[in-house]
Amino acid sequence: MTAARIRCANDVKLSQTFLENPEIKRVVAQLGRLEKKGERPTTRRQLLSTSVRLSRAMAEPLHSMADHCVERLGIETPLELYAYASPQFNAACFKPEHGRVFIMFSSSLLEAFTNQELLFVMGHELGHHVYQHHDVPIGYVLRGRRPPPADLALDLFAWSRYAEISADPGRCVLCERPGQRGPGAVQARLRNHP
């Protein structure tokens, strides 16, 4: 089973529509100009100032999970893993910069989740990278100087949910290991989190 075959159809359809949308093209072009001028703060700089980069020596089990996901998902971009202090369960994958993909985990998630659950979370986050969800700069469009048209904003919120759906089941399949508990275990863990 390939990642393309299990991607949510509405995710694909809306992604393609957004990449042709004049408002989104304008925001993408503006971000590109700022990046070329060096006026856009880099994700890595922001992560290094607000979190801890987890080297392989610091977090070998997490890096082994990352290696497994990278191999199974066919990702060629190097990963950097980060942790930040928070009582909330959270993880995020950021748009690649300078040939690197960044994944960030909250400290509570790293403390509470089993290795199998962390593997699923990491696979889910890498699913966003595999499906290039970061090509649609949803945050910049929604929080820009000019508010987007209402129909575009609603479509972006709907697409965001479809993107989450796409990132889930495939990650469990592509990152599974014998005896692994997948999304059900993660969802149960989230329901029981204070």
Short mmCIF file of C-alpha atoms in Angstrom, two decimals:
data_model
loop_
_atom_site.label_atom_id
_atom_site.label_comp_id
_atom_site.label_asym_id
_atom_site.label_seq_id
_atom_site.Cartn_x
_atom_site.Cartn_y
_atom_site.Cartn_z
CA MET A 1 0.00 0.00 0.00
CA THR A 2 1.38 3.43 -0.94
CA ALA A 3 0.84 6.80 0.71
CA ALA A 4 -0.83 8.15 -2.44
CA ARG A 5 -3.47 5.39 -2.42
CA ILE A 6 -4.63 6.11 1.12
CA ARG A 7 -4.72 9.90 0.95
CA CYS A 8 -8.14 11.45 1.60
CA ALA A 9 -9.73 12.39 -1.76
CA ASN A 10 -11.01 15.73 -0.43
CA ASP A 11 -7.50 16.58 0.77
CA VAL A 12 -6.16 16.00 -2.75
CA LYS A 13 -8.96 17.93 -4.45
CA LEU A 14 -8.80 20.97 -2.16
CA SER A 15 -4.97 21.04 -2.15
CA GLN A 16 -4.93 21.23 -5.94
CA THR A 17 -7.60 23.94 -5.91
CA PHE A 18 -5.72 25.99 -3.32
CA LEU A 19 -2.44 25.85 -5.20
CA GLU A 20 -4.23 27.47 -8.16
CA ASN A 21 -6.07 30.06 -6.02
CA PRO A 22 -4.85 33.65 -6.73
CA GLU A 23 -4.97 34.65 -3.05
CA ILE A 24 -2.87 31.67 -1.99
CA LYS A 25 -0.47 32.18 -4.90
CA ARG A 26 -0.05 35.80 -3.76
CA VAL A 27 0.79 34.73 -0.19
CA VAL A 28 3.21 32.04 -1.40
CA ALA A 29 4.97 34.57 -3.65
CA GLN A 30 5.17 37.11 -0.82
CA LEU A 31 6.67 34.51 1.54
CA GLY A 32 9.19 33.55 -1.15
CA ARG A 33 10.28 37.18 -1.55
CA LEU A 34 10.69 37.62 2.21
CA GLU A 35 12.70 34.41 2.43
CA LYS A 36 15.04 35.49 -0.39
CA LYS A 37 15.65 38.81 1.36
CA GLY A 38 16.26 37.03 4.66
CA GLU A 39 13.39 38.96 6.27
CA ARG A 40 11.41 35.91 7.27
CA PRO A 41 12.55 34.29 10.52
CA THR A 42 13.58 30.71 9.96
CA THR A 43 11.78 27.87 11.64
CA ARG A 44 15.04 26.38 12.86
CA ARG A 45 16.09 29.61 14.55
CA GLN A 46 12.68 29.83 16.23
CA LEU A 47 12.83 26.20 17.36
CA LEU A 48 16.34 26.59 18.76
CA SER A 49 15.21 29.61 20.79
CA THR A 50 12.08 27.99 22.25
CA SER A 51 12.85 24.28 22.50
CA VAL A 52 15.62 21.70 22.81
CA ARG A 53 17.06 19.97 19.78
CA LEU A 54 17.10 16.25 20.52
CA SER A 55 20.36 14.82 19.25
CA ARG A 56 20.71 11.09 18.63
CA ALA A 57 22.83 10.81 21.80
CA MET A 58 20.05 12.46 23.85
CA ALA A 59 17.11 10.56 22.38
CA GLU A 60 18.25 7.36 20.67
CA PRO A 61 14.84 5.59 20.84
CA LEU A 62 13.10 8.58 19.24
CA HIS A 63 15.73 8.76 16.50
CA SER A 64 15.35 5.02 15.86
CA MET A 65 11.62 5.58 15.39
CA ALA A 66 12.38 8.45 13.03
CA ASP A 67 14.77 6.23 11.05
CA HIS A 68 12.06 3.57 10.78
CA CYS A 69 9.45 6.08 9.55
CA VAL A 70 11.87 7.69 7.10
CA GLU A 71 12.74 4.29 5.61
CA ARG A 72 9.13 3.07 5.38
CA LEU A 73 7.82 6.37 3.98
CA GLY A 74 10.70 6.86 1.54
CA ILE A 75 11.66 10.27 2.94
CA GLU A 76 15.03 11.52 1.76
CA THR A 77 15.10 14.79 3.70
CA PRO A 78 17.07 14.74 6.98
CA LEU A 79 15.02 15.20 10.15
CA GLU A 80 15.67 17.30 13.22
CA LEU A 81 13.72 16.47 16.37
CA TYR A 82 12.82 19.02 19.06
CA ALA A 83 11.08 19.04 22.44
CA TYR A 84 9.48 21.95 24.26
CA ALA A 85 8.07 22.23 27.77
CA SER A 86 4.28 21.94 27.89
CA PRO A 87 1.65 20.09 29.93
CA GLN A 88 -0.42 19.64 26.74
CA PHE A 89 0.02 16.71 24.38
CA ASN A 90 1.14 18.12 21.05
CA ALA A 91 3.43 17.46 18.11
CA ALA A 92 4.04 19.30 14.86
CA CYS A 93 5.93 18.95 11.61
CA PHE A 94 7.16 22.11 9.91
CA LYS A 95 7.73 22.99 6.29
CA PRO A 96 11.24 21.93 5.26
CA GLU A 97 13.91 24.61 5.30
CA HIS A 98 17.45 24.39 3.98
CA GLY A 99 17.04 20.70 3.24
CA ARG A 100 15.74 19.67 6.69
CA VAL A 101 12.36 18.65 8.11
CA PHE A 102 11.60 19.62 11.71
CA ILE A 103 9.39 17.67 14.10
CA MET A 104 8.54 19.10 17.50
CA PHE A 105 7.07 17.24 20.49
CA SER A 106 5.70 18.57 23.76
CA SER A 107 7.49 17.30 26.85
CA SER A 108 4.28 15.80 28.26
CA LEU A 109 3.75 13.77 25.09
CA LEU A 110 7.30 12.40 25.26
CA GLU A 111 6.87 11.52 28.94
CA ALA A 112 3.43 9.90 28.74
CA PHE A 113 3.34 8.06 25.40
CA THR A 114 4.76 4.59 24.83
CA ASN A 115 7.30 4.07 22.06
CA GLN A 116 4.58 2.56 19.86
CA GLU A 117 2.32 5.58 20.42
CA LEU A 118 5.19 7.96 19.70
CA LEU A 119 5.90 6.04 16.50
CA PHE A 120 2.33 6.60 15.38
CA VAL A 121 2.46 10.32 16.28
CA MET A 122 5.74 10.73 14.40
CA GLY A 123 4.34 8.87 11.41
CA HIS A 124 1.27 11.12 11.45
CA GLU A 125 3.41 14.26 11.51
CA LEU A 126 5.61 12.95 8.70
CA GLY A 127 2.42 12.23 6.77
CA HIS A 128 1.95 16.00 6.50
CA HIS A 129 5.42 16.21 4.96
CA VAL A 130 4.84 13.29 2.58
CA TYR A 131 1.58 14.84 1.34
CA GLN A 132 3.18 18.30 1.12
CA HIS A 133 0.49 19.87 3.28
CA HIS A 134 2.92 22.71 4.03
CA ASP A 135 2.69 23.92 0.43
CA VAL A 136 -0.59 25.61 1.40
CA PRO A 137 0.40 28.34 3.91
CA ILE A 138 -2.91 28.19 5.78
CA GLY A 139 -1.74 30.19 8.81
CA TYR A 140 -0.35 33.02 6.71
CA VAL A 141 -3.51 33.19 4.61
CA LEU A 142 -5.87 33.20 7.60
CA ARG A 143 -3.80 35.63 9.71
CA GLY A 144 -2.65 37.90 6.91
CA ARG A 145 -3.07 41.66 6.73
CA ARG A 146 -6.14 41.26 4.59
CA PRO A 147 -8.63 38.66 5.69
CA PRO A 148 -9.34 36.05 3.03
CA PRO A 149 -12.81 35.82 1.50
CA ALA A 150 -15.17 33.89 3.78
CA ASP A 151 -15.59 30.99 1.36
CA LEU A 152 -11.81 30.56 1.11
CA ALA A 153 -11.43 30.64 4.91
CA LEU A 154 -14.14 28.00 5.33
CA ASP A 155 -12.55 25.82 2.64
CA LEU A 156 -9.15 26.15 4.34
CA PHE A 157 -10.61 25.00 7.67
CA ALA A 158 -12.34 22.06 5.96
CA TRP A 159 -9.13 21.14 4.13
CA SER A 160 -7.21 21.28 7.40
CA ARG A 161 -9.45 18.51 8.76
CA TYR A 162 -9.05 16.46 5.56
CA ALA A 163 -5.27 16.87 5.83
CA GLU A 164 -5.42 15.46 9.37
CA ILE A 165 -7.50 12.53 8.12
CA SER A 166 -4.96 11.84 5.35
CA ALA A 167 -2.07 11.86 7.80
CA ASP A 168 -3.66 9.29 10.13
CA PRO A 169 -4.47 5.86 8.68
CA GLY A 170 -1.55 5.65 6.32
CA ARG A 171 0.91 6.40 9.04
CA CYS A 172 -0.34 3.48 11.07
CA VAL A 173 -0.06 1.16 8.07
CA LEU A 174 3.28 2.46 6.80
CA CYS A 175 4.90 2.75 10.21
CA GLU A 176 3.48 -0.35 11.84
CA ARG A 177 5.61 -2.76 13.75
CA PRO A 178 4.59 -6.14 15.15
CA GLY A 179 2.54 -5.66 18.30
CA GLN A 180 2.10 -1.95 17.70
CA ARG A 181 -0.99 -0.22 18.99
CA GLY A 182 -1.94 2.47 16.51
CA PRO A 183 -4.42 5.31 16.37
CA GLY A 184 -6.92 3.77 18.77
CA ALA A 185 -4.34 3.72 21.56
CA VAL A 186 -3.33 7.31 20.83
CA GLN A 187 -6.95 8.47 20.77
CA ALA A 188 -7.64 6.72 24.08
CA ARG A 189 -4.56 8.36 25.58
CA LEU A 190 -5.75 11.79 24.40
CA ARG A 191 -9.26 11.25 25.81
CA ASN A 192 -7.83 10.43 29.24
CA HIS A 193 -5.40 13.36 29.30
CA PRO A 194 -6.32 16.01 31.90
#
